[in-house]
CSV table of C-alpha atoms and ligand atoms in Angstrom, one decimal:
chain,number,residue,atom,x,y,z
A,1,UNK,CA,-13.4,36.5,22.0
A,2,UNK,CA,-13.2,32.9,23.0
A,3,UNK,CA,-14.1,30.5,20.9
A,4,UNK,CA,-16.9,29.3,23.2
A,5,UNK,CA,-17.9,32.6,24.6
A,6,UNK,CA,-20.8,32.8,21.8
A,7,UNK,CA,-23.4,29.9,21.3
A,8,UNK,CA,-21.8,27.6,18.4
A,9,UNK,CA,-24.7,25.8,16.1
A,10,UNK,CA,-22.7,23.2,16.0
A,11,UNK,CA,-21.8,20.1,17.7
A,12,UNK,CA,-18.3,18.8,19.1
A,13,UNK,CA,-17.7,15.0,19.9
A,14,UNK,CA,-14.7,14.0,20.9
A,15,UNK,CA,-14.0,9.8,20.8
A,16,UNK,CA,-11.6,8.6,24.0
A,17,UNK,CA,-10.2,5.5,25.1
A,18,UNK,CA,-7.1,3.2,25.9
A,19,UNK,CA,-5.4,2.6,22.4
A,20,UNK,CA,-6.7,-0.5,20.9
A,21,UNK,CA,-10.0,0.5,22.4
A,22,UNK,CA,-12.0,0.4,19.1
A,23,UNK,CA,-12.6,5.2,19.0
A,24,UNK,CA,-11.9,5.1,14.8
A,25,UNK,CA,-14.5,2.0,14.1
A,26,UNK,CA,-16.9,3.8,16.2
A,27,UNK,CA,-16.4,7.4,14.7
A,28,UNK,CA,-16.5,5.9,11.3
A,29,UNK,CA,-19.6,4.4,12.0
A,30,UNK,CA,-21.5,7.3,13.3
A,31,UNK,CA,-20.1,9.4,11.0
A,32,UNK,CA,-22.6,7.3,8.3
A,33,UNK,CA,-24.7,7.5,11.0
A,34,UNK,CA,-25.0,11.1,10.8
A,35,UNK,CA,-24.3,11.8,7.6
A,36,UNK,CA,-27.2,9.6,6.5
A,37,UNK,CA,-29.9,11.8,8.5
A,38,UNK,CA,-28.5,14.5,6.5
A,39,UNK,CA,-25.9,16.5,8.9
A,40,UNK,CA,-22.5,17.4,7.3
A,41,UNK,CA,-19.6,15.6,9.6
A,42,UNK,CA,-15.9,16.5,9.3
A,43,UNK,CA,-13.2,13.0,11.1
A,44,UNK,CA,-10.4,14.2,12.0
A,45,UNK,CA,-8.4,13.1,15.0
A,46,UNK,CA,-5.3,13.8,18.0
A,47,UNK,CA,-2.6,14.5,17.7
A,48,UNK,CA,-2.6,16.0,14.0
A,49,UNK,CA,-5.8,17.3,11.3
A,50,UNK,CA,-4.0,20.0,10.2
A,51,UNK,CA,-0.1,19.7,8.6
A,52,UNK,CA,1.4,21.2,11.5
A,53,UNK,CA,-0.7,18.9,13.8
A,54,UNK,CA,0.5,15.7,11.7
A,55,UNK,CA,4.3,17.0,12.0
A,56,UNK,CA,4.0,17.0,15.6
A,57,UNK,CA,1.8,13.8,15.1
A,58,UNK,CA,5.0,12.0,13.5
A,59,UNK,CA,7.9,13.7,16.6
A,60,UNK,CA,5.9,12.8,19.4
A,61,UNK,CA,4.6,9.0,17.9
A,62,UNK,CA,7.4,7.8,16.0
A,63,UNK,CA,10.4,5.5,17.7
A,64,UNK,CA,13.9,6.9,16.9
A,65,UNK,CA,12.9,11.1,17.3
A,66,UNK,CA,15.7,10.9,21.0
A,67,UNK,CA,14.7,11.3,23.9
A,68,UNK,CA,11.3,13.8,24.7
A,69,UNK,CA,10.5,14.7,28.3
A,70,UNK,CA,7.4,14.5,29.6
A,71,UNK,CA,6.6,18.7,29.7
A,72,UNK,CA,7.9,18.4,26.0
A,73,UNK,CA,5.2,15.8,25.6
A,74,UNK,CA,2.7,17.3,26.7
A,75,UNK,CA,3.5,20.6,25.0
A,76,UNK,CA,3.6,19.0,21.4
A,77,UNK,CA,0.5,17.2,21.8
A,78,UNK,CA,-1.3,21.2,22.9
A,79,UNK,CA,0.4,23.0,20.4
A,80,UNK,CA,-1.1,20.3,18.0
A,81,UNK,CA,-4.0,20.6,19.4
A,82,UNK,CA,-4.2,24.6,19.8
A,83,UNK,CA,-3.5,24.7,16.0
A,84,UNK,CA,-6.4,21.5,15.6
A,85,UNK,CA,-9.0,23.9,17.4
A,86,UNK,CA,-8.1,27.2,16.0
A,87,UNK,CA,-8.2,25.9,12.0
A,88,UNK,CA,-10.7,23.1,12.0
A,89,UNK,CA,-12.6,22.7,14.9
A,90,UNK,CA,-13.8,26.0,15.4
A,91,UNK,CA,-14.7,27.2,12.0
A,92,UNK,CA,-16.6,23.9,11.1
A,93,UNK,CA,-18.8,24.3,14.3
A,94,UNK,CA,-19.6,27.9,13.7
A,95,UNK,CA,-20.5,26.5,10.2
A,96,UNK,CA,-23.1,24.4,11.7
A,97,UNK,CA,-21.4,21.2,11.6
A,98,UNK,CA,-20.3,18.2,13.6
A,99,UNK,CA,-17.1,17.3,14.5
A,100,UNK,CA,-15.8,13.7,15.3
A,101,UNK,CA,-13.0,13.7,17.0
A,102,UNK,CA,-10.8,10.5,17.1
A,103,UNK,CA,-8.8,12.2,21.1
A,104,UNK,CA,-8.7,15.4,22.4
A,105,UNK,CA,-7.5,17.6,25.0
A,106,UNK,CA,-8.8,14.4,27.9
A,107,UNK,CA,-6.6,12.1,26.2
A,108,UNK,CA,-3.4,14.7,27.7
A,109,UNK,CA,-5.1,14.7,31.2
A,110,UNK,CA,-4.9,11.1,31.0
A,111,UNK,CA,-1.7,9.9,29.4
A,112,UNK,CA,0.6,13.1,30.0
A,113,UNK,CA,-1.0,14.2,33.3
A,114,UNK,CA,-1.6,11.0,34.7
A,115,UNK,CA,0.4,8.5,33.3
A,116,UNK,CA,3.7,10.8,32.5
A,117,UNK,CA,2.8,12.0,36.3
A,118,UNK,CA,2.5,16.0,35.5
A,119,UNK,CA,-0.6,16.6,37.3
A,120,UNK,CA,-4.0,16.4,35.6
A,121,UNK,CA,-4.5,20.4,36.9
A,122,UNK,CA,-1.2,21.9,35.3
A,123,UNK,CA,-3.0,19.5,32.1
A,124,UNK,CA,-6.3,20.8,32.0
A,125,UNK,CA,-4.7,24.9,32.5
A,126,UNK,CA,-2.4,23.9,29.7
A,127,UNK,CA,-5.0,22.9,27.4
A,128,UNK,CA,-7.7,24.9,28.1
A,129,UNK,CA,-5.4,27.8,27.5
A,130,UNK,CA,-4.6,26.1,24.4
A,131,UNK,CA,-7.7,25.6,23.2
A,132,UNK,CA,-9.2,29.0,24.0
A,133,UNK,CA,-11.5,26.6,26.3
A,134,UNK,CA,-13.2,24.8,23.6
A,135,UNK,CA,-14.3,21.5,25.1
A,136,UNK,CA,-16.5,18.9,23.3
A,137,UNK,CA,-20.1,18.6,23.9
A,138,UNK,CA,-19.9,15.1,24.5
A,139,UNK,CA,-17.2,12.9,25.1
A,140,UNK,CA,-17.4,8.7,24.0
A,141,UNK,CA,-15.1,7.1,26.1
A,142,UNK,CA,-14.6,3.8,25.3
A,143,UNK,CA,-13.3,1.6,28.2
A,144,UNK,CA,-10.6,-0.7,27.3
A,145,UNK,CA,-8.5,-2.8,29.6
A,146,UNK,CA,-4.5,-2.8,29.4
A,147,UNK,CA,-4.3,-6.4,28.1
A,148,UNK,CA,-7.5,-6.2,26.0
A,149,UNK,CA,-6.0,-3.2,24.8
A,150,UNK,CA,-2.7,-4.8,23.7
A,151,UNK,CA,-4.2,-7.6,22.3
A,152,UNK,CA,-6.1,-5.6,20.1
A,153,UNK,CA,-4.0,-3.5,18.7
A,154,UNK,CA,-1.3,-5.7,17.9
A,155,UNK,CA,-3.6,-8.4,16.5
A,156,UNK,CA,-2.0,-8.4,12.7
A,157,UNK,CA,1.2,-7.7,13.4
A,158,UNK,CA,0.4,-4.0,13.9
A,159,UNK,CA,3.6,-2.4,15.2
A,160,UNK,CA,3.0,0.1,18.8
A,161,UNK,CA,4.0,3.3,18.5
A,162,UNK,CA,6.2,5.2,21.3
A,163,UNK,CA,3.0,5.5,23.8
A,164,UNK,CA,1.4,2.0,23.2
A,165,UNK,CA,4.6,0.5,23.7
A,166,UNK,CA,4.8,1.9,27.4
A,167,UNK,CA,4.1,-0.9,29.8
A,168,UNK,CA,0.2,-2.1,31.2
A,169,UNK,CA,1.1,-0.2,34.3
A,170,UNK,CA,0.9,2.9,32.3
A,171,UNK,CA,-2.3,2.0,30.5
A,172,UNK,CA,-4.0,0.9,33.6
A,173,UNK,CA,-3.2,4.1,35.0
A,174,UNK,CA,-4.7,6.1,31.9
A,175,UNK,CA,-7.4,3.7,32.1
A,176,UNK,CA,-8.1,4.9,36.0
A,177,UNK,CA,-8.0,8.7,34.8
A,178,UNK,CA,-10.5,8.2,31.8
A,179,UNK,CA,-13.2,7.1,34.2
A,180,UNK,CA,-12.2,9.5,37.0
A,181,UNK,CA,-12.8,11.7,34.4
A,182,UNK,CA,-16.0,10.9,33.5
A,183,UNK,CA,-17.1,10.5,36.5
A,184,UNK,CA,-16.3,13.5,37.2
A,185,UNK,CA,-18.9,15.0,34.5
A,186,UNK,CA,-21.2,12.4,33.7
A,187,UNK,CA,-23.4,15.1,31.9
A,188,UNK,CA,-20.7,15.3,29.3
A,189,UNK,CA,-19.7,11.4,29.1
A,190,UNK,CA,-20.8,8.4,27.4
A,191,UNK,CA,-18.6,5.2,29.0
A,192,UNK,CA,-19.1,1.6,27.1
A,193,UNK,CA,-17.2,-1.3,28.1
A,194,UNK,CA,-15.0,-1.6,24.1
A,195,UNK,CA,-15.6,-5.5,24.4
A,196,UNK,CA,-19.2,-4.8,23.4
A,197,UNK,CA,-20.4,-6.0,20.0
A,198,UNK,CA,-19.3,-3.2,17.7
A,199,UNK,CA,-23.4,-3.3,16.5
A,200,UNK,CA,-24.1,-2.4,19.9
A,201,UNK,CA,-21.5,-0.1,20.8
A,202,UNK,CA,-23.3,1.9,17.3
A,203,UNK,CA,-26.6,1.6,18.9
A,204,UNK,CA,-25.9,3.5,22.1
A,205,UNK,CA,-23.5,6.5,20.9
A,206,UNK,CA,-26.1,6.9,17.4
A,207,UNK,CA,-29.3,7.4,20.2
A,208,UNK,CA,-27.2,9.6,22.6
A,209,UNK,CA,-26.2,11.8,19.8
A,210,UNK,CA,-29.2,11.7,18.1
A,211,UNK,CA,-30.9,13.3,21.6
A,212,UNK,CA,-28.0,15.7,21.5
A,213,UNK,CA,-28.6,16.5,17.7
A,214,UNK,CA,-32.3,17.5,18.6
A,215,UNK,CA,-32.0,19.1,22.1
A,216,UNK,CA,-29.7,21.8,19.7
A,217,UNK,CA,-32.6,22.1,16.4
B,301,TYD,P1,-3.0,6.7,17.5
B,301,TYD,O1,-2.5,5.5,17.0
B,301,TYD,O2,-4.0,8.0,17.6
B,301,TYD,O3,-4.1,5.8,18.8
B,301,TYD,P2,-5.3,5.6,19.2
B,301,TYD,O4,-5.7,4.8,17.7
B,301,TYD,O5,-5.4,4.3,20.5
B,301,TYD,O6,-5.8,7.1,18.9
B,301,TYD,O7,-1.7,7.2,18.1
B,301,TYD,C1,-2.2,8.7,19.6
B,301,TYD,C2,-1.6,8.3,20.8
B,301,TYD,O8,-1.4,9.4,21.5
B,301,TYD,C3,-1.9,7.2,22.1
B,301,TYD,O9,-1.2,6.2,22.4
B,301,TYD,C4,-2.2,8.5,23.5
B,301,TYD,C5,-1.5,9.3,22.5
B,301,TYD,N1,-1.9,10.5,23.5
B,301,TYD,C6,-1.1,11.4,24.4
B,301,TYD,O10,-0.3,10.4,24.8
B,301,TYD,N2,-1.7,12.7,24.8
B,301,TYD,C7,-3.2,13.3,23.3
B,301,TYD,O11,-2.5,14.3,24.6
B,301,TYD,C8,-2.8,12.6,22.4
B,301,TYD,C9,-4.1,13.5,21.4
B,301,TYD,C10,-2.6,11.1,21.9
């Protein structure tokens, strides 16, 4: 049986966007709003979210791990995601909880499929298999330009990880891929300009999610 073959009482929401888009801030604000409304929320992130996933995270993001070719990179992200889906997301949803994940499989389609040139369809198939067909109920895409993303993530002297230190052209390709995915699946995407104020973004995201929650009640 696949995780999506039976209706789950929970909800799965992913936050996506370029590096420095403000996903973690918005996920935290939404988690607070949902908790205030009496819902149990699981906040998690990719790559990571499980012990094996956190190890794979440092393997693929830290500098100095030796050469990591594109297919190896895609498989590491997919392996971390398989553990995350099976060990964290599916059980939480089965308990009726709301899972908020900072990134999910669309990041692989954008970064590895488009950015590394492995092909969006190949990466979709890989991840569909790795997660037994688990895709978010809603994906919040915070759209950020490569230049402002870099400014935002390097503010305060934060060092860039292996993916972040790729050139602006790489991040432009990723941005276009995310927007293309959103345009192809408007029913499961909420696209917002990352430059809007934190409060305004939080208001719109909360409204959309509450509509979704009410529809599931
Ligand atoms: P992270 O520090 O979590 O960045 P952010 O706060 O922007 O989410 O680093 C995750 C990095 O890994 C980010 O550069 C995007 C990249 N990534 C992929 O290339 N493929 C993937 O499947 C995922 C989940 C992340």
